[in-house]
mmCIF file of C-alpha atoms and ligand atoms in Angstrom:
data_model
loop_
_atom_site.group_PDB
_atom_site.id
_atom_site.type_symbol
_atom_site.label_atom_id
_atom_site.label_comp_id
_atom_site.label_asym_id
_atom_site.label_seq_id
_atom_site.Cartn_x
_atom_site.Cartn_y
_atom_site.Cartn_z
ATOM 1 C CA UNK K 1 0.000 0.000 0.000
ATOM 2 C CA UNK K 2 1.413 3.388 -0.987
ATOM 3 C CA UNK K 3 -0.896 5.707 0.929
ATOM 4 C CA UNK K 4 -3.287 5.336 3.873
ATOM 5 C CA UNK K 5 -5.715 8.168 4.542
ATOM 6 C CA UNK K 6 -7.047 8.366 8.092
ATOM 7 C CA UNK K 7 -10.298 10.240 8.723
ATOM 8 C CA UNK K 8 -11.362 10.677 12.369
ATOM 9 C CA UNK K 9 -15.040 11.528 12.674
ATOM 10 C CA UNK K 10 -17.683 12.177 15.251
ATOM 11 C CA UNK K 11 -21.244 12.943 14.094
ATOM 12 C CA UNK K 12 -20.330 14.033 10.567
ATOM 13 C CA UNK K 13 -23.257 12.340 8.745
ATOM 14 C CA UNK K 14 -23.765 14.960 6.035
ATOM 15 C CA UNK K 15 -20.072 15.623 5.431
ATOM 16 C CA UNK K 16 -18.986 12.044 4.734
ATOM 17 C CA UNK K 17 -20.256 11.398 1.201
ATOM 18 C CA UNK K 18 -18.931 14.708 -0.209
ATOM 19 C CA UNK K 19 -15.552 14.127 1.460
ATOM 20 C CA UNK K 20 -15.319 10.549 0.196
ATOM 21 C CA UNK K 21 -16.076 11.758 -3.320
ATOM 22 C CA UNK K 22 -13.436 14.507 -3.199
ATOM 23 C CA UNK K 23 -10.833 12.167 -1.730
ATOM 24 C CA UNK K 24 -11.518 9.488 -4.344
ATOM 25 C CA UNK K 25 -11.223 12.016 -7.170
ATOM 26 C CA UNK K 26 -7.884 13.363 -5.942
ATOM 27 C CA UNK K 27 -6.426 9.965 -5.066
ATOM 28 C CA UNK K 28 -7.543 8.178 -8.250
ATOM 29 C CA UNK K 29 -5.807 10.881 -10.291
ATOM 30 C CA UNK K 30 -2.488 10.072 -8.577
ATOM 31 C CA UNK K 31 -2.374 6.514 -9.899
ATOM 32 C CA UNK K 32 -0.940 5.124 -6.640
ATOM 33 C CA UNK K 33 -2.392 2.432 -4.404
ATOM 34 C CA UNK K 34 -4.303 3.795 -1.439
ATOM 35 C CA UNK K 35 -6.859 3.072 1.246
ATOM 36 C CA UNK K 36 -9.236 5.337 3.151
ATOM 37 C CA UNK K 37 -9.653 4.461 6.795
ATOM 38 C CA UNK K 38 -12.632 6.147 8.439
ATOM 39 C CA UNK K 39 -12.506 6.011 12.243
ATOM 40 C CA UNK K 40 -16.003 6.556 13.606
ATOM 41 C CA UNK K 41 -15.469 7.905 17.089
ATOM 42 C CA UNK K 42 -18.767 6.655 18.515
ATOM 43 C CA UNK K 43 -21.096 8.768 16.335
ATOM 44 C CA UNK K 44 -24.785 8.775 17.223
ATOM 45 C CA UNK K 45 -26.157 10.751 14.249
ATOM 46 C CA UNK K 46 -26.353 8.029 11.609
ATOM 47 C CA UNK K 47 -22.738 8.425 10.407
ATOM 48 C CA UNK K 48 -22.317 4.656 10.807
ATOM 49 C CA UNK K 49 -25.078 3.935 8.284
ATOM 50 C CA UNK K 50 -23.647 6.463 5.825
ATOM 51 C CA UNK K 51 -20.216 4.849 6.185
ATOM 52 C CA UNK K 52 -21.690 1.420 5.568
ATOM 53 C CA UNK K 53 -23.105 2.639 2.246
ATOM 54 C CA UNK K 54 -19.817 4.331 1.271
ATOM 55 C CA UNK K 55 -17.874 1.187 2.093
ATOM 56 C CA UNK K 56 -20.275 -0.939 0.038
ATOM 57 C CA UNK K 57 -19.654 1.332 -2.957
ATOM 58 C CA UNK K 58 -15.858 1.554 -2.690
ATOM 59 C CA UNK K 59 -13.513 -1.344 -1.880
ATOM 60 C CA UNK K 60 -10.740 1.100 -0.939
ATOM 61 C CA UNK K 61 -12.733 2.190 2.113
ATOM 62 C CA UNK K 62 -12.241 0.659 5.559
ATOM 63 C CA UNK K 63 -14.238 1.603 8.629
ATOM 64 C CA UNK K 64 -13.350 1.221 12.281
ATOM 65 C CA UNK K 65 -16.009 2.087 14.817
ATOM 66 C CA UNK K 66 -15.049 2.948 18.384
ATOM 67 C CA UNK K 67 -17.507 1.728 20.989
ATOM 68 C CA UNK K 68 -17.843 5.183 22.486
ATOM 69 C CA UNK K 69 -16.746 8.738 21.832
ATOM 70 C CA UNK K 70 -13.077 8.997 22.791
ATOM 71 C CA UNK K 71 -11.907 12.268 21.210
ATOM 72 C CA UNK K 72 -10.025 13.163 18.056
ATOM 73 C CA UNK K 73 -6.588 12.156 19.347
ATOM 74 C CA UNK K 74 -7.776 8.656 20.276
ATOM 75 C CA UNK K 75 -9.529 8.286 16.925
ATOM 76 C CA UNK K 76 -6.343 9.299 15.084
ATOM 77 C CA UNK K 77 -4.256 6.926 17.194
ATOM 78 C CA UNK K 78 -6.615 4.067 16.401
ATOM 79 C CA UNK K 79 -6.473 4.939 12.716
ATOM 80 C CA UNK K 80 -2.683 5.321 12.577
ATOM 81 C CA UNK K 81 -1.998 1.983 14.224
ATOM 82 C CA UNK K 82 -4.263 0.239 11.706
ATOM 83 C CA UNK K 83 -2.612 1.664 8.588
ATOM 84 C CA UNK K 84 -0.310 -0.104 6.155
ATOM 85 C CA UNK K 85 0.700 2.773 3.864
ATOM 86 C CA UNK K 86 4.246 3.967 3.201
ATOM 87 C CA UNK K 87 2.738 7.398 3.748
ATOM 88 C CA UNK K 88 -0.120 8.118 6.167
ATOM 89 C CA UNK K 89 -2.315 11.161 5.644
ATOM 90 C CA UNK K 90 -4.671 12.488 8.310
ATOM 91 C CA UNK K 91 -7.588 14.673 7.324
ATOM 92 C CA UNK K 92 -10.626 16.042 9.167
ATOM 93 C CA UNK K 93 -14.030 14.695 8.208
ATOM 94 C CA UNK K 94 -15.867 18.005 8.282
ATOM 95 C CA UNK K 95 -14.664 19.395 4.950
ATOM 96 C CA UNK K 96 -12.433 22.041 6.564
ATOM 97 C CA UNK K 97 -9.354 20.426 4.999
ATOM 98 C CA UNK K 98 -9.230 20.278 1.206
ATOM 99 C CA UNK K 99 -8.235 16.941 -0.384
ATOM 100 C CA UNK K 100 -6.845 18.918 -3.326
ATOM 101 C CA UNK K 101 -3.866 19.781 -1.076
ATOM 102 C CA UNK K 102 -2.856 16.116 -0.677
ATOM 103 C CA UNK K 103 -0.669 15.931 -3.823
ATOM 104 C CA UNK K 104 1.487 18.804 -2.512
ATOM 105 C CA UNK K 105 1.916 17.099 0.854
ATOM 106 C CA UNK K 106 2.935 13.920 -0.958
ATOM 107 C CA UNK K 107 5.431 15.854 -3.053
ATOM 108 C CA UNK K 108 7.186 16.944 0.180
ATOM 109 C CA UNK K 109 7.312 13.335 1.349
ATOM 110 C CA UNK K 110 8.908 12.479 -1.974
ATOM 111 C CA UNK K 111 11.600 15.061 -1.191
ATOM 112 C CA UNK K 112 12.515 13.164 1.970
ATOM 113 C CA UNK K 113 10.545 14.880 4.719
ATOM 114 C CA UNK K 114 9.156 12.713 7.517
ATOM 115 C CA UNK K 115 6.176 14.986 8.207
ATOM 116 C CA UNK K 116 4.530 17.537 5.930
ATOM 117 C CA UNK K 117 2.160 19.597 8.049
ATOM 118 C CA UNK K 118 -0.714 21.704 6.753
ATOM 119 C CA UNK K 119 -0.658 25.433 7.417
ATOM 120 C CA UNK K 120 -4.107 26.976 7.088
ATOM 121 C CA UNK K 121 -3.230 30.478 5.969
ATOM 122 C CA UNK K 122 -6.903 31.555 5.775
ATOM 123 C CA UNK K 123 -8.095 29.825 8.894
ATOM 124 C CA UNK K 124 -9.300 32.988 10.602
ATOM 125 C CA UNK K 125 -11.905 33.578 7.939
ATOM 126 C CA UNK K 126 -15.174 33.822 9.872
ATOM 127 C CA UNK K 127 -13.665 32.599 13.154
ATOM 128 C CA UNK K 128 -14.855 34.139 16.413
ATOM 129 C CA UNK K 129 -12.368 35.855 18.721
ATOM 130 C CA UNK K 130 -13.073 33.168 21.302
ATOM 131 C CA UNK K 131 -11.458 30.700 18.907
ATOM 132 C CA UNK K 132 -8.714 32.941 17.589
ATOM 133 C CA UNK K 133 -7.206 34.023 20.861
ATOM 134 C CA UNK K 134 -6.765 30.541 22.409
ATOM 135 C CA UNK K 135 -5.377 29.284 19.117
ATOM 136 C CA UNK K 136 -2.854 32.107 18.779
ATOM 137 C CA UNK K 137 -1.845 31.647 22.421
ATOM 138 C CA UNK K 138 -1.496 27.868 21.985
ATOM 139 C CA UNK K 139 0.606 28.218 18.847
ATOM 140 C CA UNK K 140 2.895 30.705 20.532
ATOM 141 C CA UNK K 141 3.246 28.552 23.639
ATOM 142 C CA UNK K 142 3.872 25.281 21.785
ATOM 143 C CA UNK K 143 6.400 26.992 19.577
ATOM 144 C CA UNK K 144 8.257 28.501 22.569
ATOM 145 C CA UNK K 145 8.232 25.344 24.672
ATOM 146 C CA UNK K 146 9.146 22.840 21.990
ATOM 147 C CA UNK K 147 11.479 25.005 19.944
ATOM 148 C CA UNK K 148 9.836 23.625 16.796
ATOM 149 C CA UNK K 149 8.545 26.668 14.934
ATOM 150 C CA UNK K 150 5.388 25.949 12.984
ATOM 151 C CA UNK K 151 2.755 28.484 11.976
ATOM 152 C CA UNK K 152 -0.125 26.096 12.604
ATOM 153 C CA UNK K 153 -0.034 23.222 15.097
ATOM 154 C CA UNK K 154 -3.785 22.663 14.960
ATOM 155 C CA UNK K 155 -4.161 21.515 11.367
ATOM 156 C CA UNK K 156 -5.141 17.853 11.124
ATOM 157 C CA UNK K 157 -4.188 17.668 7.449
ATOM 158 C CA UNK K 158 -0.669 16.243 7.482
ATOM 159 C CA UNK K 159 1.371 13.581 5.760
ATOM 160 C CA UNK K 160 3.507 11.308 7.927
ATOM 161 C CA UNK K 161 6.076 8.705 7.004
ATOM 162 C CA UNK K 162 4.106 5.494 7.576
ATOM 163 C CA UNK K 163 6.393 3.840 10.122
ATOM 164 C CA UNK K 164 6.587 7.090 12.079
ATOM 165 C CA UNK K 165 2.779 7.333 12.249
ATOM 166 C CA UNK K 166 2.550 3.702 13.358
ATOM 167 C CA UNK K 167 5.085 4.260 16.158
ATOM 168 C CA UNK K 168 3.079 7.059 17.753
ATOM 169 C CA UNK K 169 1.281 6.408 21.031
ATOM 170 C CA UNK K 170 -1.063 9.351 21.320
ATOM 171 C CA UNK K 171 -3.445 10.156 24.152
ATOM 172 C CA UNK K 172 -5.184 13.206 25.629
ATOM 173 C CA UNK K 173 -4.953 16.061 23.107
ATOM 174 C CA UNK K 174 -1.521 15.051 21.933
ATOM 175 C CA UNK K 175 -2.105 15.034 18.185
ATOM 176 C CA UNK K 176 -1.148 18.713 18.031
ATOM 177 C CA UNK K 177 2.323 17.943 19.366
ATOM 178 C CA UNK K 178 3.320 15.228 16.918
ATOM 179 C CA UNK K 179 5.556 17.430 14.729
ATOM 180 C CA UNK K 180 7.330 18.741 17.837
ATOM 181 C CA UNK K 181 7.723 15.259 19.340
ATOM 182 C CA UNK K 182 8.979 13.818 16.083
ATOM 183 C CA UNK K 183 11.372 16.702 15.435
ATOM 184 C CA UNK K 184 12.908 16.098 18.885
ATOM 185 C CA UNK K 185 13.836 12.653 17.631
ATOM 186 C CA UNK K 186 15.367 13.922 14.443
ATOM 187 C CA UNK K 187 12.400 13.854 12.074
ATOM 188 C CA UNK K 188 12.465 16.344 9.223
ATOM 189 C CA UNK K 189 9.322 18.451 9.391
ATOM 190 C CA UNK K 190 8.048 20.923 6.831
ATOM 191 C CA UNK K 191 4.930 23.071 6.515
ATOM 192 C CA UNK K 192 2.759 23.320 3.435
ATOM 193 C CA UNK K 193 0.203 26.088 2.917
ATOM 194 C CA UNK K 194 -3.238 24.553 2.629
ATOM 195 C CA UNK K 195 -6.753 25.697 1.918
ATOM 196 C CA UNK K 196 -9.226 26.183 4.767
ATOM 197 C CA UNK K 197 -12.988 25.933 4.307
ATOM 198 C CA UNK K 198 -15.382 26.433 7.241
ATOM 199 C CA UNK K 199 -17.539 23.367 7.891
ATOM 200 C CA UNK K 200 -20.930 23.447 6.149
ATOM 201 C CA UNK K 201 -22.807 21.080 8.447
ATOM 202 C CA UNK K 202 -22.520 19.163 11.678
HETATM 203 N N1 UDP V 301 -13.690 14.393 16.049
HETATM 204 C C1 UDP V 301 -13.578 13.108 16.569
HETATM 205 N N2 UDP V 301 -13.926 12.889 17.873
HETATM 206 C C2 UDP V 301 -14.355 13.900 18.690
HETATM 207 C C3 UDP V 301 -14.432 15.203 18.168
HETATM 208 C C4 UDP V 301 -14.080 15.427 16.856
HETATM 209 O O1 UDP V 301 -13.189 12.193 15.836
HETATM 210 O O2 UDP V 301 -14.669 13.630 19.850
HETATM 211 C C5 UDP V 301 -13.358 14.645 14.644
HETATM 212 C C6 UDP V 301 -14.351 15.534 13.906
HETATM 213 O O3 UDP V 301 -15.431 14.784 13.394
HETATM 214 C C7 UDP V 301 -13.509 16.153 12.830
HETATM 215 C C8 UDP V 301 -12.138 16.306 13.535
HETATM 216 O O4 UDP V 301 -12.151 15.360 14.604
HETATM 217 O O5 UDP V 301 -13.355 15.297 11.718
HETATM 218 C C9 UDP V 301 -11.924 17.718 14.066
HETATM 219 O O6 UDP V 301 -12.973 18.058 14.927
HETATM 220 P P1 UDP V 301 -13.645 19.509 14.905
HETATM 221 O O7 UDP V 301 -13.999 19.889 13.518
HETATM 222 O O8 UDP V 301 -14.736 19.487 15.919
HETATM 223 O O9 UDP V 301 -12.442 20.367 15.465
HETATM 224 P P2 UDP V 301 -11.874 21.758 14.952
HETATM 225 O O10 UDP V 301 -11.957 21.783 13.458
HETATM 226 O O11 UDP V 301 -12.731 22.757 15.564
HETATM 227 O O12 UDP V 301 -10.464 21.737 15.463
HETATM 228 MG MG1 MG V 302 -13.350 21.205 12.174
#
């Protein structure tokens, strides 16, 4: 398997079919082998039924369902440890990340980076101050404490070298610290500007 895409989701019923379609279009155009691994983090809104239909229509889709809601980090961890791809890509299920950015992340991996991390340059579009201020503070703090300078620690859309992703043991809210943790151990990390689209439903 060349590429595993991991999609953590919690109550994203109406976002799943459009995302699957966009992902399939982008990935099919690459001509590389891939799988999509949807991790249903205990959804209660009918996401499971939607995923069943998507899986029935596309053999590249795998679904893992967690028995109860465990949070995005736990869903990512579950997804990562069940991948087989040389490269693992994580993407949000709500449409905020754009699958069209995946080829550029993969290009960085081809240049030898261990992590290519999305940087949402337009992420403040329409965001309330109550979201902006904590995010700016968190970015500043993480950057100062870890010494790994990224513009955007909170972007799920990232490409990881597969064995690196499978070695991670994430808990709590740790997914934001992966680039910093990995860089500590010598991983080469780069940032790629990506599109940001506010979620349309859910
Ligand atoms: N998510 C999850 N479990 C949760 C909460 C969120 O798997 O308990 C998923 C969610 O469906 C989405 C991603 O994690 O695909 C990011 O969540 P959200 O959009 O709520 O976070 P934000 O974009 O505000 O950081
Ligand atoms: Mg979101």
